[in-house]
XYZ file of C-alpha atoms in Angstrom:
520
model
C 9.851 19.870 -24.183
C 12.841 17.444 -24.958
C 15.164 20.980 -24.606
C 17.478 18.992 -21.969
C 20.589 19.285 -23.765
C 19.799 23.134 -24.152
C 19.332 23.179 -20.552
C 22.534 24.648 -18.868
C 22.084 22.698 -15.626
C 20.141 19.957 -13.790
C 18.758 22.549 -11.358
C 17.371 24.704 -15.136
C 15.683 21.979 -16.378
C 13.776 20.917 -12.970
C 12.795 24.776 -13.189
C 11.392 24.564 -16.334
C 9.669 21.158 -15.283
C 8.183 23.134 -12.108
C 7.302 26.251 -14.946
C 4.722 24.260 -17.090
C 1.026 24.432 -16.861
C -1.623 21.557 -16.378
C -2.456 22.112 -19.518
C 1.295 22.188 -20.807
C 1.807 18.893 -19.484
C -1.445 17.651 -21.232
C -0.500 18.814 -24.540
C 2.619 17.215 -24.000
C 1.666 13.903 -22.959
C -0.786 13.678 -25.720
C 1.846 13.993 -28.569
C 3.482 11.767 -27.097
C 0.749 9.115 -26.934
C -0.237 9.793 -30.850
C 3.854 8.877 -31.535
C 3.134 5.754 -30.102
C -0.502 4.985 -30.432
C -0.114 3.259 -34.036
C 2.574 0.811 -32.532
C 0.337 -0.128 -29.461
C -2.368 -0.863 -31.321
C 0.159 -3.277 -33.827
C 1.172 -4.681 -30.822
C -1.801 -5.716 -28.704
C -2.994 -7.359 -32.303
C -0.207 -9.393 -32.933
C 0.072 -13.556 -31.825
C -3.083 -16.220 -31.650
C -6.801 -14.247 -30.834
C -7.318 -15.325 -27.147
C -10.131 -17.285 -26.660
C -11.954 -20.323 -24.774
C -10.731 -22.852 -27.360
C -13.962 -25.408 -26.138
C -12.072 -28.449 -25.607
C -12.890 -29.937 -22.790
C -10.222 -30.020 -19.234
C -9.050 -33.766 -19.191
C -9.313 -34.059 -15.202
C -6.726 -37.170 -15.681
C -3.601 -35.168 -15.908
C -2.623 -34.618 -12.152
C 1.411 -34.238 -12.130
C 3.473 -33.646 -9.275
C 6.254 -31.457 -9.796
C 8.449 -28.229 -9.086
C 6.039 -25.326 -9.854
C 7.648 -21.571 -10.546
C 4.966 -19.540 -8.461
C 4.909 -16.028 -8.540
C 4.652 -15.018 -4.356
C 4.562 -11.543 -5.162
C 7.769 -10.823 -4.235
C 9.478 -12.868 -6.692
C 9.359 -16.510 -8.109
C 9.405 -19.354 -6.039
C 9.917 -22.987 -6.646
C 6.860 -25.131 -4.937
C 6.319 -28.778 -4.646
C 3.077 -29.158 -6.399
C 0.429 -30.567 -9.115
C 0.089 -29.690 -12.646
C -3.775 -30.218 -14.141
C -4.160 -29.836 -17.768
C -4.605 -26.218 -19.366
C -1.450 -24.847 -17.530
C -3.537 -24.515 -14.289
C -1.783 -25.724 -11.027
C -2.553 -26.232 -7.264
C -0.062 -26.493 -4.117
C -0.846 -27.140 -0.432
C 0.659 -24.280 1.606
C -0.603 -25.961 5.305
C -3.192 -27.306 6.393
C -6.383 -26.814 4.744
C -4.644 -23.846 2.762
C -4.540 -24.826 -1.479
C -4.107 -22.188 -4.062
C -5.032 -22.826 -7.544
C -2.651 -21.802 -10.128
C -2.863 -20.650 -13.528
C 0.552 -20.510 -16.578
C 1.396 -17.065 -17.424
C 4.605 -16.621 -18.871
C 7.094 -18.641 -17.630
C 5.519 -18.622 -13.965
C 2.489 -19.546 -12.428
C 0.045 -17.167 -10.357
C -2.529 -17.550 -8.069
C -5.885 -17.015 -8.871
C -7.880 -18.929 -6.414
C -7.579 -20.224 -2.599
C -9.284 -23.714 -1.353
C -9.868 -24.860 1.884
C -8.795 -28.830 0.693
C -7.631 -30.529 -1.978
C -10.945 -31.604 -3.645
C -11.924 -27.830 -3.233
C -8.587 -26.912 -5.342
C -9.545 -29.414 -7.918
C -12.933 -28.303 -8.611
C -12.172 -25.078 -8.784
C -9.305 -25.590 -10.822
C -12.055 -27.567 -12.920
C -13.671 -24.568 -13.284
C -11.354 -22.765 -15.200
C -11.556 -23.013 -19.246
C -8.686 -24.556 -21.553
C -7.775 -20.996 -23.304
C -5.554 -19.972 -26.502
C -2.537 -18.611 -24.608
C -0.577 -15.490 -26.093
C 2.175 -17.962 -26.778
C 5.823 -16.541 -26.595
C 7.464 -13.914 -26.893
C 8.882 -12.905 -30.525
C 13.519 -13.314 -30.524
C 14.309 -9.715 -29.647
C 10.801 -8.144 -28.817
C 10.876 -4.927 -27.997
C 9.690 -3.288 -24.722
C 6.058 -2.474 -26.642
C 5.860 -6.058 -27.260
C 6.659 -7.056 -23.773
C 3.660 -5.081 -22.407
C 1.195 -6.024 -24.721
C 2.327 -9.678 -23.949
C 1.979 -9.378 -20.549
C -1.273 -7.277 -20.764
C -2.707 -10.852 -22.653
C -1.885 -12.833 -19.521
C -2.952 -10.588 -17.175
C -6.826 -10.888 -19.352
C -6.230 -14.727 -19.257
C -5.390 -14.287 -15.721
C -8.521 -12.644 -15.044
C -10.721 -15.008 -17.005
C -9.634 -18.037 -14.818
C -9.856 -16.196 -11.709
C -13.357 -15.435 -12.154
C -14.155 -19.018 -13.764
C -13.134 -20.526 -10.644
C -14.902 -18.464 -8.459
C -17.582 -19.627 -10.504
C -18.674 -16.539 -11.880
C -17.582 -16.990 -15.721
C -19.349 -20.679 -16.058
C -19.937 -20.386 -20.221
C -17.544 -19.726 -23.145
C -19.645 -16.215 -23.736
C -19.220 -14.606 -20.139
C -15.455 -15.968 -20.506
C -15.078 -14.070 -23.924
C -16.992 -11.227 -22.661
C -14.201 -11.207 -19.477
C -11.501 -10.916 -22.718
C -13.551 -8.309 -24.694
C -13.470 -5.985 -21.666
C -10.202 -6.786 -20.424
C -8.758 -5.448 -24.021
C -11.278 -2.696 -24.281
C -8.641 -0.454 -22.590
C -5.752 -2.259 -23.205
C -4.492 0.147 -26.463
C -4.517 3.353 -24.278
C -2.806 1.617 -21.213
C 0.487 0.426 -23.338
C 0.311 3.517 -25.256
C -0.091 5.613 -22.057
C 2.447 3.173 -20.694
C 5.358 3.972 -23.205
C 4.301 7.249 -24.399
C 2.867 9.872 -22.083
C 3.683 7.851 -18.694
C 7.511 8.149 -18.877
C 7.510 11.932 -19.858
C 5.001 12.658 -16.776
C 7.675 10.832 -14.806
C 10.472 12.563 -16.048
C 8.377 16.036 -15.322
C 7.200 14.796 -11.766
C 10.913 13.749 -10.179
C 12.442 17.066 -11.797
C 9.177 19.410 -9.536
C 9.598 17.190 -6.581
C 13.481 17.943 -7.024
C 12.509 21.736 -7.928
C 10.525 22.090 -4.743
C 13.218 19.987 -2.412
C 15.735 22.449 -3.481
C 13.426 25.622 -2.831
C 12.037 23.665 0.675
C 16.018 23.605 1.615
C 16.870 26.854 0.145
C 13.784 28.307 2.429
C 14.939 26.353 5.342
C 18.663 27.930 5.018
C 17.141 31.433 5.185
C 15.065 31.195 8.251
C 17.870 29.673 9.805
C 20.099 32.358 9.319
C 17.268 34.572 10.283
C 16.902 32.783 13.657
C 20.822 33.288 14.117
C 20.861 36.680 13.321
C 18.042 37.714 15.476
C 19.292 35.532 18.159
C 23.282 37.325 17.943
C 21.465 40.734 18.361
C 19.297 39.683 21.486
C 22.744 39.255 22.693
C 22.649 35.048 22.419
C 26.171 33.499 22.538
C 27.239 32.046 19.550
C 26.574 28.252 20.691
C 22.448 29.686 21.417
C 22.577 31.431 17.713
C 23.764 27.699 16.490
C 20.949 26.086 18.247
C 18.577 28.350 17.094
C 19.549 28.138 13.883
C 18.987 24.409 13.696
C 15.779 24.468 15.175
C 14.401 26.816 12.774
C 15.959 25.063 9.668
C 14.603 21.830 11.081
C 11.216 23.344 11.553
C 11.128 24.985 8.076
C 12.064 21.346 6.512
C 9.442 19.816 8.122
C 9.510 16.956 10.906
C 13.067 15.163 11.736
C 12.145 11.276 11.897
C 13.637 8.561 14.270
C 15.817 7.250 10.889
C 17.138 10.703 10.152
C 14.646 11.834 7.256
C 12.355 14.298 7.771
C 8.682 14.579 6.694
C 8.118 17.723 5.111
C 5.394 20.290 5.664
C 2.283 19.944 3.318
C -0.012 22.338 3.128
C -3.041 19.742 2.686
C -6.233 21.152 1.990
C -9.436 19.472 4.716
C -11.519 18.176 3.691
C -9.921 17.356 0.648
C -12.026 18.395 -2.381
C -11.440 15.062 -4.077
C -13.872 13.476 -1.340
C -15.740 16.421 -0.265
C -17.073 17.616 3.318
C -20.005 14.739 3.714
C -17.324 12.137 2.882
C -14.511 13.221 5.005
C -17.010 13.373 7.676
C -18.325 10.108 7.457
C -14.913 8.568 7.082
C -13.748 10.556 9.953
C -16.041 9.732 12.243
C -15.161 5.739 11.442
C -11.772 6.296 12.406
C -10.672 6.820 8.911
C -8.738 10.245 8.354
C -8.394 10.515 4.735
C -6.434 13.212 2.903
C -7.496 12.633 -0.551
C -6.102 12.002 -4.079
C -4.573 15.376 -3.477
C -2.154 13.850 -1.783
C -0.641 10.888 -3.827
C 1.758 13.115 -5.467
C 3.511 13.647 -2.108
C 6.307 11.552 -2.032
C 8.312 10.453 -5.692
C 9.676 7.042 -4.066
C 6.145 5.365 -3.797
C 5.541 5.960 -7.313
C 9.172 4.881 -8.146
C 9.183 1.366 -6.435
C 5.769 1.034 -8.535
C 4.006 -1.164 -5.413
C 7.535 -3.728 -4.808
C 6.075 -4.562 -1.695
C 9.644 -6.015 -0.648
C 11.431 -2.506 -1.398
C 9.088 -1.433 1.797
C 10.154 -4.580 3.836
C 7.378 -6.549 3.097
C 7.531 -10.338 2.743
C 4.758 -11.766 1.173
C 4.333 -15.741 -0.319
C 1.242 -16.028 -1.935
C -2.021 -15.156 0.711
C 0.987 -15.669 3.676
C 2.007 -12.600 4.855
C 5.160 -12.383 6.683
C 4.134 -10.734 10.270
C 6.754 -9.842 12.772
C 7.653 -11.855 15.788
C 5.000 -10.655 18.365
C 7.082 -12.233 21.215
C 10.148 -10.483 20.443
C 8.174 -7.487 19.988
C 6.733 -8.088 23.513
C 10.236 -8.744 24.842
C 11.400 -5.681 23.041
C 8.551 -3.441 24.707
C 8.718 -4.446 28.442
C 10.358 -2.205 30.144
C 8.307 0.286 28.461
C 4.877 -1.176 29.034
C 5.949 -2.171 33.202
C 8.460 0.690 34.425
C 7.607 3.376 31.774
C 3.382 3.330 31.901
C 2.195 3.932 35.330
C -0.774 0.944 36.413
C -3.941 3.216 35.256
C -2.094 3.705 31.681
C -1.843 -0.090 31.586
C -5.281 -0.624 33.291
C -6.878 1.554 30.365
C -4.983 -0.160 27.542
C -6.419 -3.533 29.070
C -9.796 -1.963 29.076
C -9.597 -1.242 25.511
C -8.270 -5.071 24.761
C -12.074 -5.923 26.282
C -15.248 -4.989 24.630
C -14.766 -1.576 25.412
C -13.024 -0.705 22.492
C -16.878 0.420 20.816
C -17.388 3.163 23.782
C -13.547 4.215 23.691
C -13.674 4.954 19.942
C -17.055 6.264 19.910
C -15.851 8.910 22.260
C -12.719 9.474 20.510
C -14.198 9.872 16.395
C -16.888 12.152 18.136
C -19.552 9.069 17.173
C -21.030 9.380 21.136
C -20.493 13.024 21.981
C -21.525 12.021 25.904
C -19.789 9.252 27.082
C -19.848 8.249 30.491
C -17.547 9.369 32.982
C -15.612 5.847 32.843
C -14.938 5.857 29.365
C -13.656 9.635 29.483
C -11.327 8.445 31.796
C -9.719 5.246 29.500
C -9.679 7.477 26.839
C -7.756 9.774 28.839
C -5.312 6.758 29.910
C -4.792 5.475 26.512
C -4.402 8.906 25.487
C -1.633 9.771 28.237
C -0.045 6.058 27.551
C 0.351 6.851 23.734
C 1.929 10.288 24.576
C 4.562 8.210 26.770
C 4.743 5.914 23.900
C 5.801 8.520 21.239
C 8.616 10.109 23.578
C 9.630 6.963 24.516
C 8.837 4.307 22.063
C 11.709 1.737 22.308
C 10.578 0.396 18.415
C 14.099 1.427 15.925
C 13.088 -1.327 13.223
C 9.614 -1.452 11.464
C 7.356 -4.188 12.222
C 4.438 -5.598 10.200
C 0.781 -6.121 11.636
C -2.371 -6.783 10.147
C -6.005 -5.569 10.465
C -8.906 -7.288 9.308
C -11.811 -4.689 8.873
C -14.668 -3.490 6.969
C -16.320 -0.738 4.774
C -17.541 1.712 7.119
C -21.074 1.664 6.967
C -21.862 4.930 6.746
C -19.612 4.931 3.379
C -22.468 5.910 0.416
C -20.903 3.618 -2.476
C -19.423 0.537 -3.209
C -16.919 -1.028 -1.442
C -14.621 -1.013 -4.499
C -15.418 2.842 -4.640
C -14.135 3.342 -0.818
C -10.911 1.724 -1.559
C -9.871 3.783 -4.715
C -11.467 7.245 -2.544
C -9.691 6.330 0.432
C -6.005 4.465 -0.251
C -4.945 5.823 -3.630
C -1.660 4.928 -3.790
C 0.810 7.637 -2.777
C -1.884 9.127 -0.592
C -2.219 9.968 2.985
C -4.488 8.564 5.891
C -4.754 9.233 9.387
C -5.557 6.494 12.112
C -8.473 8.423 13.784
C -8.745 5.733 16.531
C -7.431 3.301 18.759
C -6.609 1.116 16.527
C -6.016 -2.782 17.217
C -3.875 -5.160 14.551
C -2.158 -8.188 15.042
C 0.681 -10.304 13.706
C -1.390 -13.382 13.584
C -3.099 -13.489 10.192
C -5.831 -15.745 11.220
C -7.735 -14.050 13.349
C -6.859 -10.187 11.043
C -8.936 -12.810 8.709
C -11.541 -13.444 11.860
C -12.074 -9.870 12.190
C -12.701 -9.411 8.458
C -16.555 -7.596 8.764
C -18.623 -7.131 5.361
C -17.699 -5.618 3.027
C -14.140 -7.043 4.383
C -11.495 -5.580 3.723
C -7.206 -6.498 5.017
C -4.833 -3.582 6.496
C -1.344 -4.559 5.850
C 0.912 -1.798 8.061
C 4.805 -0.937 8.230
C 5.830 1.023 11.156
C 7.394 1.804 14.196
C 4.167 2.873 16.008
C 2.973 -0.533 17.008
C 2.282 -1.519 21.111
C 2.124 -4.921 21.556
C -0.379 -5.723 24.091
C -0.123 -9.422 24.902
C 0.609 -9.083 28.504
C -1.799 -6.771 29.493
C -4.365 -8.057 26.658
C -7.927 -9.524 28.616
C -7.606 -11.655 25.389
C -3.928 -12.420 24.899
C -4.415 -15.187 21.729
C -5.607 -12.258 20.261
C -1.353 -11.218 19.751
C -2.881 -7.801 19.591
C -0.643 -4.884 18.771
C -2.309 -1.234 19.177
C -1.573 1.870 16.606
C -2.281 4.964 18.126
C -4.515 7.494 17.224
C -3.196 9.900 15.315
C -0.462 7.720 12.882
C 0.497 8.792 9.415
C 0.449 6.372 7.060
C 0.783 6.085 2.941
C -0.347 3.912 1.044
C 1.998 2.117 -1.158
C 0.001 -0.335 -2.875
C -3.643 -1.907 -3.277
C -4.746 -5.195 -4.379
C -8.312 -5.699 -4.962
C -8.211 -9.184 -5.050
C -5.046 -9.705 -2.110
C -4.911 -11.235 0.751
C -7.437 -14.244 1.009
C -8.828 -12.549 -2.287
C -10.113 -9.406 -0.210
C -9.187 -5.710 -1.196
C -6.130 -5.542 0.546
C -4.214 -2.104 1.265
C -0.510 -2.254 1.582
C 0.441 1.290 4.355
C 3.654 2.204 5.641
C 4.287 5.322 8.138
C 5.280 8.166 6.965
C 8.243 8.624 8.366
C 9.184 4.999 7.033
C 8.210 6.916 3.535
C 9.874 10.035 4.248
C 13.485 8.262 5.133
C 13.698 6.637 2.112
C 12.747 9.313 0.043
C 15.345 11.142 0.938
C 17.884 9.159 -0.735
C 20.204 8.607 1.779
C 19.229 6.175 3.859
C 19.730 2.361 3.561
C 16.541 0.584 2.078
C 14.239 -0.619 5.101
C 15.108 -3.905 6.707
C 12.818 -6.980 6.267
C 10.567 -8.398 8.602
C 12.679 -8.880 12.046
């Protein structure tokens, strides 16, 4: 490794990159982590030893001001109060607070209240701690990581405090101890190894594009040539030429990209038959960790939720405008769906969406003959949908949901299983979201759990819905998705899972298409 200059070409070194072992790679990775394992650990122990310093909050100080808070897709200015001990609260609406707590140079959330006195007490909650304190003139990128890997423990220490689950100085220091057990390995992982794997993954996924296109070339010249000696003109050899490069690529998306053909391995050995199965028959089609690998550009924009055309401030997510998505539909859902397709989508908006799903994840192997025949008219209405679906821009929807209960683990242990990022999953249901966040909050089960989607695949269902305040929009069975990013604490502080289709995914993969347009 490090031979690039020896390399005579791009395309070489990509091949060598695609050449080396698991075990190569490993060898690699850890010299590279003993080079800079000596500086990591210099730099975690550098600045003031964070700690609850035991002086008590002085509940006095209550400041309004201009607040820098960090919305997760940037820093905004906010009209709010400062408390002592570089905590903060702001009123986004009506009985919607978020506590604040200093990091840095902004502030970040680390606790929601339903009122003002709520914010306060919580804020209350949360110890006056010995902050890293600033950054050294001219630190260098080591520094900046260990820095920021300080806040992110003091962070953590105040957003358990004022959930009230870190109420003495020793759980608080215990929250520290464990928070920096690992954090010598991370920033060494961080500057050393991680970069190199990088380097090595973009030049394979390059490697295998080039061998994917190279392979496509030859079958369509194969197609042409067999189709100029059945005696095709040369305008049929063309065609068939395209259609078998196309195939060979993989599948040509509504943007121009095309999602490639993975040989995916089911069940996935990462989750293993009795897993798959359970998660299947929830709805859940989950292609394992095998799969987060797939596409270089998730792993690139490193979860920048607004690079997918997210907009997100704080626990408000930015959904689309489900009347111009109703407007927008129409024609579709009046002149293009014949009245028993619409009857059996309003079926589904009632409370027969248990039987219908039942019947589709294989849950009820019998159902009756009523619900074999919605299931057949959603089924027919989606297949109208996908030839016909009038949807060029993304939307975003949200879906309030729940462990599945046949899931043997922890909820925390679903999430990583299920929606490791870069990985594939499969709607394997009807599946209803909404663009009203309140009630994807309402439908929150236990263990809850928020669905955050990208796509082009959405129905909205308002006009036809037996409960139309629902502002229901349905995915189809059958809808790729990736997941881009997961938050454990999100989206009114539940595990939230950031998806985008796949063909969103694929497109801008590819590198020549414009990034994804924000919420409409």
């Amino acid at each position: 490794f490090g031979m690039r200059e020896d390399m005579s070409s791009d395309e070489e070194r990509d091949a060598y990159y695609a050449s080396l072992t698991d075990d190569e790679v490993a060898a690699i990775t850890r010299s590279y982590n003993r080079k800079y394992a000596a500086e990591a650990t210099a730099a975690i122990a550098e600045g003031p030893v964070l700690a609850p310093t035991g002086v008590a909050r002085d509940t006095d100080i209550y400041k309004a001001g201009t607040i820098p808070m960090e919305t997760g897709s940037g820093v905004e200015q906010v009209e709010g109060r400062y408390l002592d001990g570089g905590t903060a609260i702001v009123r986004r609406g009506y009985s919607d607070f978020v506590v604040l707590q200093r990091k840095g140079d902004a502030y970040y959330p680390v606790a929601t209240a339903n009122g003002k006195q709520d914010a306060l007490a919580k804020a209350n909650r949360i110890p006056i701690l010995v902050e890293p304190g600033a950054l050294p003139e001219g630190a260098t990128d080591m520094q900046r990581q260990a820095h920021a890997i300080r806040g992110d423990v003091l962070l953590d220490v105040a957003r358990q405090s004022a959930a009230g689950k870190a109420p003495t100085a020793e759980i608080q220091q215990k929250i520290i101890n464990d928070g920096y057990s690992g954090a010598v390995e991370k920033l060494t992982e961080s500057v050393g190894a991680g970069p190199v794997r990088a380097d090595i993954y973009a030049g394979v996924k390059r490697h295998n594009k080039r061998l994917r296109e190279q392979a496509a070339i030859a079958a369509g010249e194969k197609a042409r040539a067999q189709a100029l000696a059945a005696g095709k003109s040369t305008a049929q050899a063309e065609q068939a030429y395209v259609r078998a490069h196309r195939r060979a690529l993989g599948t040509e998306t509504r943007g121009g990209g095309v999602i490639p053909h993975f040989d995916h391995k089911i069940p996935p050995e990462s989750l293993g038959e009795e897993k798959h199965k359970s998660l299947y028959r929830s709805g859940i089609r989950a292609f394992g960790k095998e799969t987060a690998d797939d596409y270089a550009v998730i792993h690139q924009r490193s979860g920048d939720l607004k690079a997918w055309g997210f907009s997100v401030s704080g626990d408000k997510v930015k959904t689309s405008d489900l009347s111009k998505l109703t407007a927008h539909n129409a024609t579709f859902v009046n002149k293009v769906l014949d009245k028993s397709e619409r009857n059996a989508l309003t079926t589904y908006t009632g409370g027969s969406y248990h039987a219908i799903n039942a019947a589709i994840t294989g849950r009820d192997p019998n159902p009756s003959g009523s619900t074999k025949t919605t299931v057949s008219g959603i089924e027919s209405a989606f297949d109208k949908f996908n030839e016909h679906n009038p949807n060029i821009e993304p939307m975003t929807v949200m879906r309030g949901t729940r462990v599945p209960s046949g899931w043997k683990g922890t909820a925390a242990e679903y999430i990583d299983a299920t929606f490791t990022v870069g990985s594939k999953m499969q709607i394997g249901k009807v599946t209803s979201t909404t663009t009203k966040q309140a009630t994807a909050k309402g439908f929150a089960g236990h263990p809850p759990y928020m669905m955050v989607i990208r796509t082009r695949s959405g129905l909205p269902v308002k006009s036809i819905s037996l409960h139309s305040g629902e502002d229901e929009v349905i995915v189809p069975t059958g809808t790729d998705l990736r997941c881009v990013r997961v938050d454990h604490h999100g989206v009114h502080g539940m595990p939230t899972v950031w998806l985008v289709a796949e063909d969103l995914v694929a497109e801008a993969d590819g590198g020549t298409h414009p990034p994804l347009k924000a919420v409409a």
